[in-house]
XYZ file of C-alpha atoms in Angstrom:
214
model
C 4.028 13.484 -12.934
C 2.860 10.457 -11.993
C 1.046 10.490 -8.669
C 1.335 7.809 -6.235
C -0.183 7.177 -2.633
C 1.154 5.091 -0.600
C -1.384 4.066 2.297
C -1.452 1.827 5.260
C -1.807 0.974 8.912
C 0.897 0.080 11.148
C 0.419 -0.654 15.075
C 4.268 -1.721 16.107
C 6.062 0.007 12.705
C 6.853 -2.654 10.803
C 4.440 -1.734 7.930
C 5.217 1.780 8.447
C 8.915 0.710 7.172
C 7.960 -1.118 4.096
C 5.519 1.903 3.094
C 8.121 4.656 3.566
C 10.656 2.072 1.333
C 7.722 1.819 -1.079
C 7.199 5.479 -1.276
C 10.926 6.183 -1.586
C 11.233 3.506 -4.491
C 8.212 5.397 -6.366
C 10.265 8.931 -6.231
C 13.000 7.050 -7.428
C 11.247 6.570 -10.595
C 10.380 10.180 -10.668
C 6.830 10.050 -9.040
C 5.283 12.696 -6.652
C 3.972 10.238 -3.777
C 1.829 10.765 -1.057
C 2.728 8.985 2.442
C -0.479 8.412 4.252
C -1.482 5.904 7.372
C -5.307 5.325 8.070
C -6.871 6.225 11.430
C -6.648 4.446 14.027
C -9.579 2.388 15.645
C -8.349 1.040 19.099
C -8.761 2.873 21.994
C -6.088 4.793 23.389
C -6.106 3.180 26.728
C -5.649 -0.031 24.638
C -2.641 1.531 22.725
C -0.811 2.888 26.038
C -1.096 -0.453 27.153
C 1.276 -2.223 25.163
C 4.912 -0.582 24.321
C 5.924 -0.946 21.255
C 2.663 0.127 19.599
C 2.299 3.123 21.695
C 5.572 4.295 20.894
C 4.943 3.665 17.139
C 1.678 5.569 17.534
C 3.131 8.509 19.253
C 5.756 8.428 16.562
C 3.707 8.979 13.570
C 0.348 10.486 14.782
C 1.182 13.716 14.038
C 4.022 12.966 11.243
C 2.058 11.109 8.923
C -0.961 12.506 7.730
C -4.042 10.469 7.492
C -5.180 9.056 4.346
C -8.334 10.664 3.038
C -10.523 9.591 -0.205
C -9.006 12.728 -1.716
C -5.973 10.915 -1.819
C -7.076 8.343 -3.609
C -8.906 10.477 -6.081
C -5.288 12.171 -6.849
C -3.408 9.090 -6.957
C -2.951 7.321 -10.856
C -1.390 4.200 -8.628
C -2.339 3.324 -5.137
C 0.025 0.909 -2.914
C -1.834 -0.280 0.044
C -0.065 -1.787 3.214
C -1.196 -3.583 6.214
C -0.196 -6.203 8.922
C -1.922 -9.395 8.429
C -4.698 -10.219 10.899
C -5.819 -14.058 10.354
C -5.043 -13.915 6.543
C -6.710 -10.604 6.232
C -6.042 -7.193 5.827
C -6.522 -5.292 9.333
C -9.921 -3.642 10.476
C -7.761 -0.036 10.311
C -7.443 -0.526 6.522
C -10.445 -2.073 5.851
C -12.684 0.590 7.343
C -10.615 3.070 4.925
C -11.779 0.618 2.130
C -14.888 0.213 3.035
C -15.722 4.339 2.979
C -13.998 4.372 -0.811
C -17.665 3.186 -2.083
C -18.712 6.802 -3.292
C -15.360 7.220 -5.268
C -16.038 3.626 -6.847
C -19.641 4.316 -7.691
C -18.235 7.315 -9.163
C -15.772 5.669 -11.439
C -13.043 7.367 -9.990
C -10.854 4.214 -8.732
C -10.835 2.174 -12.102
C -7.895 2.190 -14.264
C -5.594 3.321 -11.660
C -2.658 0.828 -10.841
C -2.231 -0.925 -7.860
C -0.286 -2.857 -5.517
C -0.085 -4.000 -1.735
C 2.498 -5.350 0.921
C 2.234 -6.773 4.177
C 4.109 -7.944 7.347
C 3.129 -10.665 9.626
C 4.524 -12.433 12.815
C 5.516 -15.631 10.940
C 6.556 -16.625 7.599
C 3.633 -18.501 7.487
C 1.556 -16.533 9.266
C -1.065 -15.813 6.110
C 0.610 -12.921 4.251
C -0.410 -14.132 0.570
C -4.087 -14.681 1.806
C -3.705 -10.869 2.937
C -2.270 -9.984 -0.372
C -4.741 -11.603 -2.519
C -7.370 -10.434 -0.302
C -6.763 -6.944 -1.005
C -6.010 -7.650 -4.996
C -10.343 -8.678 -4.826
C -10.195 -4.768 -3.564
C -8.605 -3.997 -6.947
C -10.473 -5.924 -9.134
C -13.336 -4.563 -7.766
C -12.183 -1.027 -8.335
C -11.018 -1.885 -12.025
C -7.848 -1.105 -11.192
C -4.649 -2.592 -12.857
C -2.641 -4.856 -10.513
C 1.210 -4.217 -10.616
C 2.668 -7.159 -8.442
C 6.530 -7.515 -8.127
C 6.747 -10.456 -9.218
C 9.804 -12.533 -9.645
C 11.409 -9.663 -11.709
C 13.947 -8.360 -9.921
C 17.160 -10.578 -7.530
C 15.693 -8.532 -4.511
C 12.198 -9.901 -4.479
C 13.918 -13.396 -3.911
C 16.694 -11.587 -1.484
C 13.454 -10.944 0.784
C 11.605 -14.160 0.527
C 10.595 -14.595 -2.755
C 6.345 -13.275 -2.393
C 5.670 -12.455 -6.338
C 2.244 -10.914 -4.851
C 3.421 -7.975 -2.787
C 6.179 -7.592 -0.278
C 5.718 -9.513 3.114
C 8.211 -9.145 6.133
C 7.869 -11.840 8.919
C 8.414 -9.827 11.912
C 9.367 -12.780 14.185
C 10.392 -11.433 17.577
C 8.711 -8.066 16.869
C 11.525 -5.778 16.657
C 11.623 -3.424 13.881
C 15.212 -4.098 12.621
C 13.777 -4.821 9.146
C 16.935 -6.533 7.314
C 17.931 -4.340 4.311
C 17.191 -7.099 1.598
C 13.380 -6.385 2.418
C 14.030 -2.648 2.511
C 15.068 -3.415 -1.060
C 12.263 -5.260 -2.207
C 9.965 -2.889 -0.780
C 11.759 -0.415 -2.789
C 11.375 -2.457 -6.214
C 8.064 -2.650 -5.572
C 7.268 0.801 -5.288
C 9.693 1.936 -8.078
C 7.823 -0.543 -10.722
C 4.357 0.449 -9.649
C 5.276 4.012 -10.317
C 7.371 3.234 -13.939
C 4.107 1.021 -15.035
C 1.955 3.827 -13.905
C 3.576 6.259 -16.018
C 4.062 4.254 -19.024
C 0.105 3.894 -18.590
C -0.897 7.184 -18.571
C 1.535 7.963 -21.852
C -0.146 5.594 -23.402
C -3.351 6.719 -22.665
C -2.090 10.562 -23.428
C -1.171 9.155 -26.921
C -4.483 7.914 -27.693
C -6.775 9.737 -29.987
C -10.796 10.234 -28.614
C -11.914 7.572 -31.203
C -8.893 5.209 -30.046
C -10.415 5.959 -26.641
C -13.810 5.307 -27.229
C -13.111 1.720 -28.880
C -11.388 0.740 -25.661
C -14.118 1.757 -23.251
């Protein structure tokens, strides 16, 4: 079975909703999925001072396990999600990424598939820059990037971002349109399907063929 890790940070719930949809799509493709949130860095008093942030934090801090390097090592494919912070990933997700050095040094992140998704307040709020910055991480890992591209009509209905699903949250409510969730499910499904194909191709190769590739 294909193992997919969906690892994300969400402050008010938009990226969490995307992560759940990505995970659902991967499961529909037959994958075993681990949905994981990265640890929160902000002080509790800061979180409590913002209603939407505090509500989401309380709703998920016990129901969604925290991500670890073991989840990455277990996974055949990885989906990373984050809100946009000035065109970059959130500090919470970045800290998690910064702690993957031991896996990278041991070559345990190479040849995995990877994809990314994001949310920002405005349509032109830096979503594409954020997704491309996460792709830079995948390049360093030696991962194989599986973007949604413009491969299904659902991606156009959700804004047509070929790099990854991106949701402009607007007024901050979490009433995410079904079209966006459908695009996220497609992205997770596509990640799982291509991961499964790669695993099958690798298993079918002889040791001599694998030696030539490496």
